[in-house]
Coordinates of C-alpha atoms in Angstrom, one line a residue:
X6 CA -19.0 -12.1 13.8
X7 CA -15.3 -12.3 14.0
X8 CA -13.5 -11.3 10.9
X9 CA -10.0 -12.3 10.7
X10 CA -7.9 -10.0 8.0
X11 CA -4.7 -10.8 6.6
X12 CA -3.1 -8.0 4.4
X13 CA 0.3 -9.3 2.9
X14 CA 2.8 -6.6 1.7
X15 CA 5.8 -7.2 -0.4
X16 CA 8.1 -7.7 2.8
X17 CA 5.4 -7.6 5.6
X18 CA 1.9 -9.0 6.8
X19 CA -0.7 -6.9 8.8
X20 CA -3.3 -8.6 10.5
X21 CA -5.9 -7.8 12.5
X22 CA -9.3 -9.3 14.2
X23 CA -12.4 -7.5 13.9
X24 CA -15.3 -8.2 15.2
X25 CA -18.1 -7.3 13.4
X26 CA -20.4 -5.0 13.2
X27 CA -19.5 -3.3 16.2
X28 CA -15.8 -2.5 14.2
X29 CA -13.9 -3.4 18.0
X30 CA -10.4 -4.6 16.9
X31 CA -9.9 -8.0 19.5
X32 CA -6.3 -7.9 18.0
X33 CA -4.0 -6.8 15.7
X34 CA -0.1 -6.9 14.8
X35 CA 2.5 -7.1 12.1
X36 CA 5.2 -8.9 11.0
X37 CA 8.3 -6.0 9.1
X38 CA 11.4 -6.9 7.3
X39 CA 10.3 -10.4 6.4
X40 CA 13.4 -11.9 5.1
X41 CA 16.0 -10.5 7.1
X42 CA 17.9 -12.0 10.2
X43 CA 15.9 -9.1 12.2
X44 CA 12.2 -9.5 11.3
X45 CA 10.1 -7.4 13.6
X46 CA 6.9 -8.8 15.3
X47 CA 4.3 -7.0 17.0
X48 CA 1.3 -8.4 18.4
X49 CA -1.6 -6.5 20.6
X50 CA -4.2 -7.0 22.7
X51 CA -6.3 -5.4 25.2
X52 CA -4.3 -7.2 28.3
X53 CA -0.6 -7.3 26.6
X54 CA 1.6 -6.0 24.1
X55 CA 4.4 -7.8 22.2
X56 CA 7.6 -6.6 20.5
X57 CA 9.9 -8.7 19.4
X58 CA 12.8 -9.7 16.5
X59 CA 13.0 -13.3 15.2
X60 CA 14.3 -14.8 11.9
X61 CA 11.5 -15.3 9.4
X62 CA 12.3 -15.9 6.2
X63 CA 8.9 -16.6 4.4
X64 CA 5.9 -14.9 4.6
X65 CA 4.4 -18.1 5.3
X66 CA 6.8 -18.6 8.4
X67 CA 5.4 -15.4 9.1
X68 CA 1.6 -17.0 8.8
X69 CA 2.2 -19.2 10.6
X70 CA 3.7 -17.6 13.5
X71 CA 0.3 -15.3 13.8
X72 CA -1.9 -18.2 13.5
X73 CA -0.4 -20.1 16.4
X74 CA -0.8 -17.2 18.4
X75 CA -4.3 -16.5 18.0
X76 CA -4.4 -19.7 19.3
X77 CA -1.9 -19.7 22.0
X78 CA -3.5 -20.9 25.6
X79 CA -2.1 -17.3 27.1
X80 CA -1.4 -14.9 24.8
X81 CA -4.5 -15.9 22.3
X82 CA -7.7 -14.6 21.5
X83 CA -9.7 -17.1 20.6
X84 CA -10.8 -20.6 22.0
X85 CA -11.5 -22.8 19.0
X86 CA -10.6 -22.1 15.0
X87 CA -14.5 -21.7 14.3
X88 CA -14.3 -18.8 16.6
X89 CA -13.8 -17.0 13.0
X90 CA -16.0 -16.7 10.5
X91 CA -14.6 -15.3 7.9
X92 CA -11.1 -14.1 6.5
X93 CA -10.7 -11.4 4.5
X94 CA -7.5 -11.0 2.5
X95 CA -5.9 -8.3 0.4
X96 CA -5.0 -9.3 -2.7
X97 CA -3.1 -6.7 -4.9
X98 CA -3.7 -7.2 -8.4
X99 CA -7.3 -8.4 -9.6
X100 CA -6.6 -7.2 -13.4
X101 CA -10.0 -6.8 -15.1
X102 CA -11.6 -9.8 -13.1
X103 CA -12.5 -8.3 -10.3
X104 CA -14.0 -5.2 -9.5
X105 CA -16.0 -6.3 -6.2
X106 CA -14.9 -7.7 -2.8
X107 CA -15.4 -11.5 -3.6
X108 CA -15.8 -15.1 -1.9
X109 CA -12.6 -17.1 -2.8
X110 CA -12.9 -20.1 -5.1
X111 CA -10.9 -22.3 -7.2
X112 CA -11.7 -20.3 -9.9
X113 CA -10.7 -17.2 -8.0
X114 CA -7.1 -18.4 -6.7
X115 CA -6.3 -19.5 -10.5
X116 CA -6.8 -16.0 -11.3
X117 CA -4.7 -14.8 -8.4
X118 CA -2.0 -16.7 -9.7
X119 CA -2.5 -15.9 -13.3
X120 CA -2.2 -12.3 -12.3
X121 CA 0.8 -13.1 -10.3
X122 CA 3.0 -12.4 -13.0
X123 CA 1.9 -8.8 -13.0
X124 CA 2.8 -8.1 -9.2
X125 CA 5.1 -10.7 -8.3
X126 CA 6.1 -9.2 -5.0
X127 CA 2.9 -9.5 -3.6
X128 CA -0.1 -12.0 -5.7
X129 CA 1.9 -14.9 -4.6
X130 CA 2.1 -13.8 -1.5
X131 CA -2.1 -13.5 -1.2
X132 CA -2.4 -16.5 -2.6
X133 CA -0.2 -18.5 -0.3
X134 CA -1.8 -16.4 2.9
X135 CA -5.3 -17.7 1.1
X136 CA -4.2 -21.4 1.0
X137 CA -2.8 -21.4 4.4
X138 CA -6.1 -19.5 6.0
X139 CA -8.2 -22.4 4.1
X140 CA -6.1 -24.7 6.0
X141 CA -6.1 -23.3 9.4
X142 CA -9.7 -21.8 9.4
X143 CA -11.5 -24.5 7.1
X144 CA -14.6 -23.2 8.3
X145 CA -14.4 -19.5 7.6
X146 CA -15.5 -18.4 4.3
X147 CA -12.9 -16.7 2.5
X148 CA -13.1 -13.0 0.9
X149 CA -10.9 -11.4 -1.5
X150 CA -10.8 -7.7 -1.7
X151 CA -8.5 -6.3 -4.5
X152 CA -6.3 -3.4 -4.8
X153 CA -7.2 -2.9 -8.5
X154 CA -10.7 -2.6 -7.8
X155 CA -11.1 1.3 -6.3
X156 CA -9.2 2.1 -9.5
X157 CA -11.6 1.0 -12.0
X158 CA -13.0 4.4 -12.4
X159 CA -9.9 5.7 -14.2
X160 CA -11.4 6.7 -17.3
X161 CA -10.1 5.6 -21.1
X162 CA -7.5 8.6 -21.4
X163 CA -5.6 8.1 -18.6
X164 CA -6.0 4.1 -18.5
X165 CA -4.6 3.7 -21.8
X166 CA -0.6 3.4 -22.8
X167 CA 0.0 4.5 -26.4
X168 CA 0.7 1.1 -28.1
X169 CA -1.2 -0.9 -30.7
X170 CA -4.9 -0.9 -30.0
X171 CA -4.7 -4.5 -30.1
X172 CA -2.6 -4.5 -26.8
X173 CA -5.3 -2.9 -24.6
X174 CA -8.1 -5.0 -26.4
X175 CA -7.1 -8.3 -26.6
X176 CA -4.3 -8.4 -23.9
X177 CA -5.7 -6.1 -21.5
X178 CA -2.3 -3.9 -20.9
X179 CA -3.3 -0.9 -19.6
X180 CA -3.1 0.7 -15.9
X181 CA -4.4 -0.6 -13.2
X182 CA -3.7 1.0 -10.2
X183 CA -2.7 -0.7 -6.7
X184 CA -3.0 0.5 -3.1
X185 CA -6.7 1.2 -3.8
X186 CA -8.2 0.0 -0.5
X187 CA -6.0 2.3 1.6
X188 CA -6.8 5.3 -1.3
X189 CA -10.0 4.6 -0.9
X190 CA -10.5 4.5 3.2
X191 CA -8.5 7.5 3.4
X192 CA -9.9 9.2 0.9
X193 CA -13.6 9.1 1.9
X194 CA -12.0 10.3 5.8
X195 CA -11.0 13.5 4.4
X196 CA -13.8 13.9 2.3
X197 CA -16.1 13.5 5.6
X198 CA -13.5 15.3 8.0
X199 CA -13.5 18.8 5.2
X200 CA -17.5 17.9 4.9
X201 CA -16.8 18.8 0.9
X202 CA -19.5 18.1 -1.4
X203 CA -17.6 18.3 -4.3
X204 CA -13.9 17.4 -3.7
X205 CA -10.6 17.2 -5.5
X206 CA -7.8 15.2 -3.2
X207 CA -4.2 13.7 -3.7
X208 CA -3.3 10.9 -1.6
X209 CA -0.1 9.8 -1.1
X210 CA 0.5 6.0 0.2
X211 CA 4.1 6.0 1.1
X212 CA 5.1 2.9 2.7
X213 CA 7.8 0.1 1.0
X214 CA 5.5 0.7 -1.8
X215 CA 4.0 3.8 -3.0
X216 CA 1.6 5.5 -4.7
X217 CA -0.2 8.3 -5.4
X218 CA -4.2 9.2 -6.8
X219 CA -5.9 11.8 -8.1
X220 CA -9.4 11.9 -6.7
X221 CA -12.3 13.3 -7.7
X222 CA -15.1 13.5 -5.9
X223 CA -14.3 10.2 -3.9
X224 CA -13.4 8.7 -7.4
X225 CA -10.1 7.3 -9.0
X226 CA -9.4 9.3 -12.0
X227 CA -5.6 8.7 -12.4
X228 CA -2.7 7.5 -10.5
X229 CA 0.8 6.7 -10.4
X230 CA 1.3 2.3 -10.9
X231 CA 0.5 1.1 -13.7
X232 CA 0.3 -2.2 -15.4
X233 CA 1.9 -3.6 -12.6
X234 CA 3.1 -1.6 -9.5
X235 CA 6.4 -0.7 -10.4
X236 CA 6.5 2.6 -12.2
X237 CA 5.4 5.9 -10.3
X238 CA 7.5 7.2 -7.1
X239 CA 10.7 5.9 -5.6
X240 CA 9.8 2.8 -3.6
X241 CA 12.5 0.3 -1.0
X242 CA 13.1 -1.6 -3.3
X243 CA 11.6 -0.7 -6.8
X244 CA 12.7 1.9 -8.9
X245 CA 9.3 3.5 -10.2
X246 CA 9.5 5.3 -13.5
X247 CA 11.7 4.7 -15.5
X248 CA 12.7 4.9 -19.2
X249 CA 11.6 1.6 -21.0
X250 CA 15.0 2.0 -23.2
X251 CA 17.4 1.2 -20.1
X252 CA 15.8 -2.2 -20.3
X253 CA 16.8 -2.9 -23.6
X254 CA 20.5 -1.5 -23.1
X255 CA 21.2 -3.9 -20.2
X256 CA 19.9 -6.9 -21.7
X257 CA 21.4 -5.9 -24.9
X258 CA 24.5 -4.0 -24.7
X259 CA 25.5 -5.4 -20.7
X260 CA 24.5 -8.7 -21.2
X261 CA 22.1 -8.6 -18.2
X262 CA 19.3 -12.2 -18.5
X263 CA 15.4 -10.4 -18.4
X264 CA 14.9 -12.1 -15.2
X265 CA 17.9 -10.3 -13.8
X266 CA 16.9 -7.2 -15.0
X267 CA 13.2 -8.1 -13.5
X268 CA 15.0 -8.7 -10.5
X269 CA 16.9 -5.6 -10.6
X270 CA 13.9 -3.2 -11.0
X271 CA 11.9 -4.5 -8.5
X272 CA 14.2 -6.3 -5.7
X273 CA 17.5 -4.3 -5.9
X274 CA 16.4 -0.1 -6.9
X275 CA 14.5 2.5 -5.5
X276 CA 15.9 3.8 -2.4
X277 CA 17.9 0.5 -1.8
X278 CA 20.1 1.0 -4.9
X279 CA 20.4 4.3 -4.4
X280 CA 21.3 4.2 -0.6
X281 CA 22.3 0.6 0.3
X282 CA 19.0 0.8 3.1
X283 CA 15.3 0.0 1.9
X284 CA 14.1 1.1 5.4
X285 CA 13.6 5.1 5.6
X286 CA 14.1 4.9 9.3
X287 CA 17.9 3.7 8.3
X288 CA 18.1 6.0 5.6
X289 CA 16.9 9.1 7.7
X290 CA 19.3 8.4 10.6
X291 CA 22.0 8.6 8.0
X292 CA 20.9 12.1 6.6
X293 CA 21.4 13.3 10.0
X294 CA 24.9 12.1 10.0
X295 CA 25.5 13.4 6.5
X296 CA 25.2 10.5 4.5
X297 CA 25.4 12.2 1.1
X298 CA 23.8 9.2 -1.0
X299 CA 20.9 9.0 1.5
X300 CA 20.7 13.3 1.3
X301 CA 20.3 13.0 -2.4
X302 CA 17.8 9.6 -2.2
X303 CA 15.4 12.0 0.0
X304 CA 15.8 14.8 -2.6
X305 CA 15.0 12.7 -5.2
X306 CA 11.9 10.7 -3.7
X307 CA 10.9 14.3 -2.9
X308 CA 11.3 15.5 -6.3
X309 CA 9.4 12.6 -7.8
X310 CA 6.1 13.3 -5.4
X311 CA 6.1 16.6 -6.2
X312 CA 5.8 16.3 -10.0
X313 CA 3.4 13.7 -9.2
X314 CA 1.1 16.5 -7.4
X315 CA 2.1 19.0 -10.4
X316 CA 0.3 16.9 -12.9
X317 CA -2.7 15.7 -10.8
X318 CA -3.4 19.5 -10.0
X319 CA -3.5 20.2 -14.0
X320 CA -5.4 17.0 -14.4
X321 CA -8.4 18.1 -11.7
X322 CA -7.7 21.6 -12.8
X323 CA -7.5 21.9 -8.9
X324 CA -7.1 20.7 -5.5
X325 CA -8.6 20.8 -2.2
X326 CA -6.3 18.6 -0.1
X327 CA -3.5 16.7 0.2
X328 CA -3.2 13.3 2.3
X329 CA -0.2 11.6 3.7
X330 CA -0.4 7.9 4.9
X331 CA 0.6 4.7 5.1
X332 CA 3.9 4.3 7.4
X333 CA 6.4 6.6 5.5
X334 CA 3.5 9.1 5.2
X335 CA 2.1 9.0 8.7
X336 CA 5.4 9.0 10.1
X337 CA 8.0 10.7 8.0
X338 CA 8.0 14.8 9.2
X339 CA 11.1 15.0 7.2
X340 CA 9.7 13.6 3.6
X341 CA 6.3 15.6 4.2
X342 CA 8.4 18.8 5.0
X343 CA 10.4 18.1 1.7
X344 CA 7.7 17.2 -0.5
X345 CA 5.4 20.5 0.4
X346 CA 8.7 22.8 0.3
X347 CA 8.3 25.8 -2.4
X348 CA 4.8 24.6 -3.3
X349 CA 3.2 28.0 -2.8
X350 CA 2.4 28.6 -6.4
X351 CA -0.7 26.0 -5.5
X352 CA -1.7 27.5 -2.6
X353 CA 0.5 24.4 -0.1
X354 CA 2.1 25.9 3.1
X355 CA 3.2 23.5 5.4
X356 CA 2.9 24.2 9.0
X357 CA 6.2 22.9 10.5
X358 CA 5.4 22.8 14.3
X359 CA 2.3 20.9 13.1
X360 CA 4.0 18.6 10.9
X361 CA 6.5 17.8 14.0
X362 CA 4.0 16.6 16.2
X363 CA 2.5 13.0 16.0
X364 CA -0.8 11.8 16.6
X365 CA -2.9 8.6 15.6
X366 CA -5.8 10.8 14.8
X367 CA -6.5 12.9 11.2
X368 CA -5.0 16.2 11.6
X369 CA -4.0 19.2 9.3
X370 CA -0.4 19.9 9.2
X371 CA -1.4 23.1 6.8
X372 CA -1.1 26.8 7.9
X373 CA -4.2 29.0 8.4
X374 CA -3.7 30.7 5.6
X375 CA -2.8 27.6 3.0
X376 CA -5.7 27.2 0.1
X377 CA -5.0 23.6 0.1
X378 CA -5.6 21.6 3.0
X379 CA -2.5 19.1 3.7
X380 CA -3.7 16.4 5.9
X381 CA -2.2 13.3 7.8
X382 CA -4.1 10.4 7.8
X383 CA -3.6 7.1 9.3
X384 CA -4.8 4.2 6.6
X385 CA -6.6 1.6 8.2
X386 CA -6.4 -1.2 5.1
X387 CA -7.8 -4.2 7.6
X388 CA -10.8 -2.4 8.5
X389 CA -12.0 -1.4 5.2
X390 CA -11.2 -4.9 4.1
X391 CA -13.4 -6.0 7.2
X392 CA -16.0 -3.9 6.3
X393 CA -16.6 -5.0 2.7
X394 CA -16.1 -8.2 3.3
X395 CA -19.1 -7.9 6.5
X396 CA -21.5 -6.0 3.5
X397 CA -21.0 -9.1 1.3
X398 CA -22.2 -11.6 3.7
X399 CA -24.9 -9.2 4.4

């Protein structure tokens, strides 16, 4: 069977065609920078490859423009709309609802959108990729898997935020944890790749958002979003922790409306306020020219993950490995480098001529003699997506 996958970021869409069981990708593409005058679109097949920048200012302008070319006479990849059966979408915050890949219903979309207000870069998205998908693929079932879900191992003492009991109980506030399809897939690669029976990882998902998981025995035991996923690391666009007081002082001593400050936090920080550039590409082709500001934004995103690994270390009381991934992790030589600098105390040596040299593959970037493994690993969100939505059919 054909499964069609549709994973909407907070300023991209990923998609790619799978055909099932056999896991052959028929195509696959993105869509970057939705929003911006210069959004990049990439589409691949066996027979061509397409590059190209147009002005997309939705994601559903982006939808759209991937449906029609599935479709397209020439450059498609399928004949009629039945040709795919199903459509599995990743949808970011499932709260406690969900903690299984699920077939989309009314019922399930409502709670998409009630959650929406928890991760409102990205729910509405889902849910307007799920509407249009019932539209253009009427026949397809559609499948939901959630970010939330790998995370719903994270036992009581690290779920819970030290507020009234009530608050957790009644109004579910707690954490969450996002990026947990890509944590996961990556996760059980290394696992398989050290052949570890017992196993204590960190993966780090650096893309426009970012995260990080502590991982024990190819289970979530902590990680860095919360509630919603804004605290943790320095993301493009969102500041990540963040000292709840500031909140109050702009709204009550600068005169700032909440929904500016909302907006502010999560559209207008991170690496953007601190650089002017969301896009680490940017921002690394000014620390070569000596962009002080964009110096200091690497030192601190740096800075951040490596606390981040401090405390997962005491919280494992160990660590075999590390993981890199998603774009920024896969690609980024110069973050990796900074983030596993003066780390010997836990056993980390980077390799730099290792770390230098790209590859699509898993490979160790570690020296011979580092007691912690430090591996890259490409995430591969649509195909874990594809496969659990398959095993729910079957």
């Amino acid at each position: 069977m054909n499964i069609l996958v549709i994973n909407s970021g907070s300023s991209s869409i990923k998609f790619q065609l799978i055909q099932m069981p056999s896991e052959s990708v028929i195509c696959k593409g993105m869509v970057e920078q939705i929003g911006s005058q210069n959004t990049l679109f990439s589409y691949q097949t066996d027979r061509i490859e397409i590059e190209e920048t147009d002005a997309l200012e939705t994601h559903e302008d982006g939808l759209q423009k991937i449906a029609s070319l599935l479709l397209d006479a020439e450059k498609g990849v399928i004949q009629n709309i039945s040709d795919i059966t199903m459509v599995g979408h990743r949808v970011v915050h499932g709260g406690n609802s969900f903690s299984n890949t699920t077939v989309i219903n009314t019922e399930v979309k409502d709670k998409i959108a009630q959650y929406a207000a928890l991760a409102p870069l990205h729910n509405p998205h889902n849910l307007q990729g799920i509407i249009l998908a019932e539209q253009l693929f009427p026949a397809a079932k559609q499948v939901a898997v959630f970010d939330t879900a790998f995370h719903q191992t994270i036992p009581l003492v690290a779920k819970k935020y030290a507020i009234p009991n009530t608050l957790f109980t009644e109004n579910e506030i707690q954490v969450y944890g996002f990026h947990g399809t890509s944590h996961k897939y990556v996760s059980e690669k290394a696992i398989a790749y050290l052949k570890l029976e017992n196993s204590k990882i960190i993966s780090i998902h650096l893309g426009n958002g970012c995260s990080m998981t502590a991982i024990v025995d190819g289970k979530s035991i902590d990680h860095s979003l919360g509630f919603t996923p804004s605290t943790g690391l320095i993301m493009g666009s969102r500041s990540g922790d963040i000292d709840h007081s500031i909140i109050f002082y702009l709204v009550n001593k600068l005169g700032y409306p909440l929904e500016d400050v909302e907006h502010l936090l999560n559209n207008k920080s991170g690496m953007l306020g601190l650089t002017g550039y969301s896009d680490l590409r940017q921002i690394q082709d000014e620390v070569e020219k000596g962009n002080k500001a964009c110096i200091l934004a690497m030192e601190m995103n740096a800075y951040r993950i490596k606390k981040y690994i401090g405390s997962y270390i005491s919280a494992m009381n160990g660590l075999d490995a590390i993981i890199f991934t998603a774009g920024i992790g896969e690609n980024s030589s110069l973050l990796r480098k900074m983030v596993c600098s003066n780390l010997e105390c836990f056993g980390i040596a980077l390799d730099d001529s290792k770390n230098d040299k790209k590859s699509k593959e898993i490979r160790e970037i570690n020296t011979p003699l580092s007691n912690v493994k430090i591996l890259v690993i490409p995430t591969n969100e649509e195909l874990e997506i594809a496969k659990q939505a398959y095993h729910l059919l079957e």
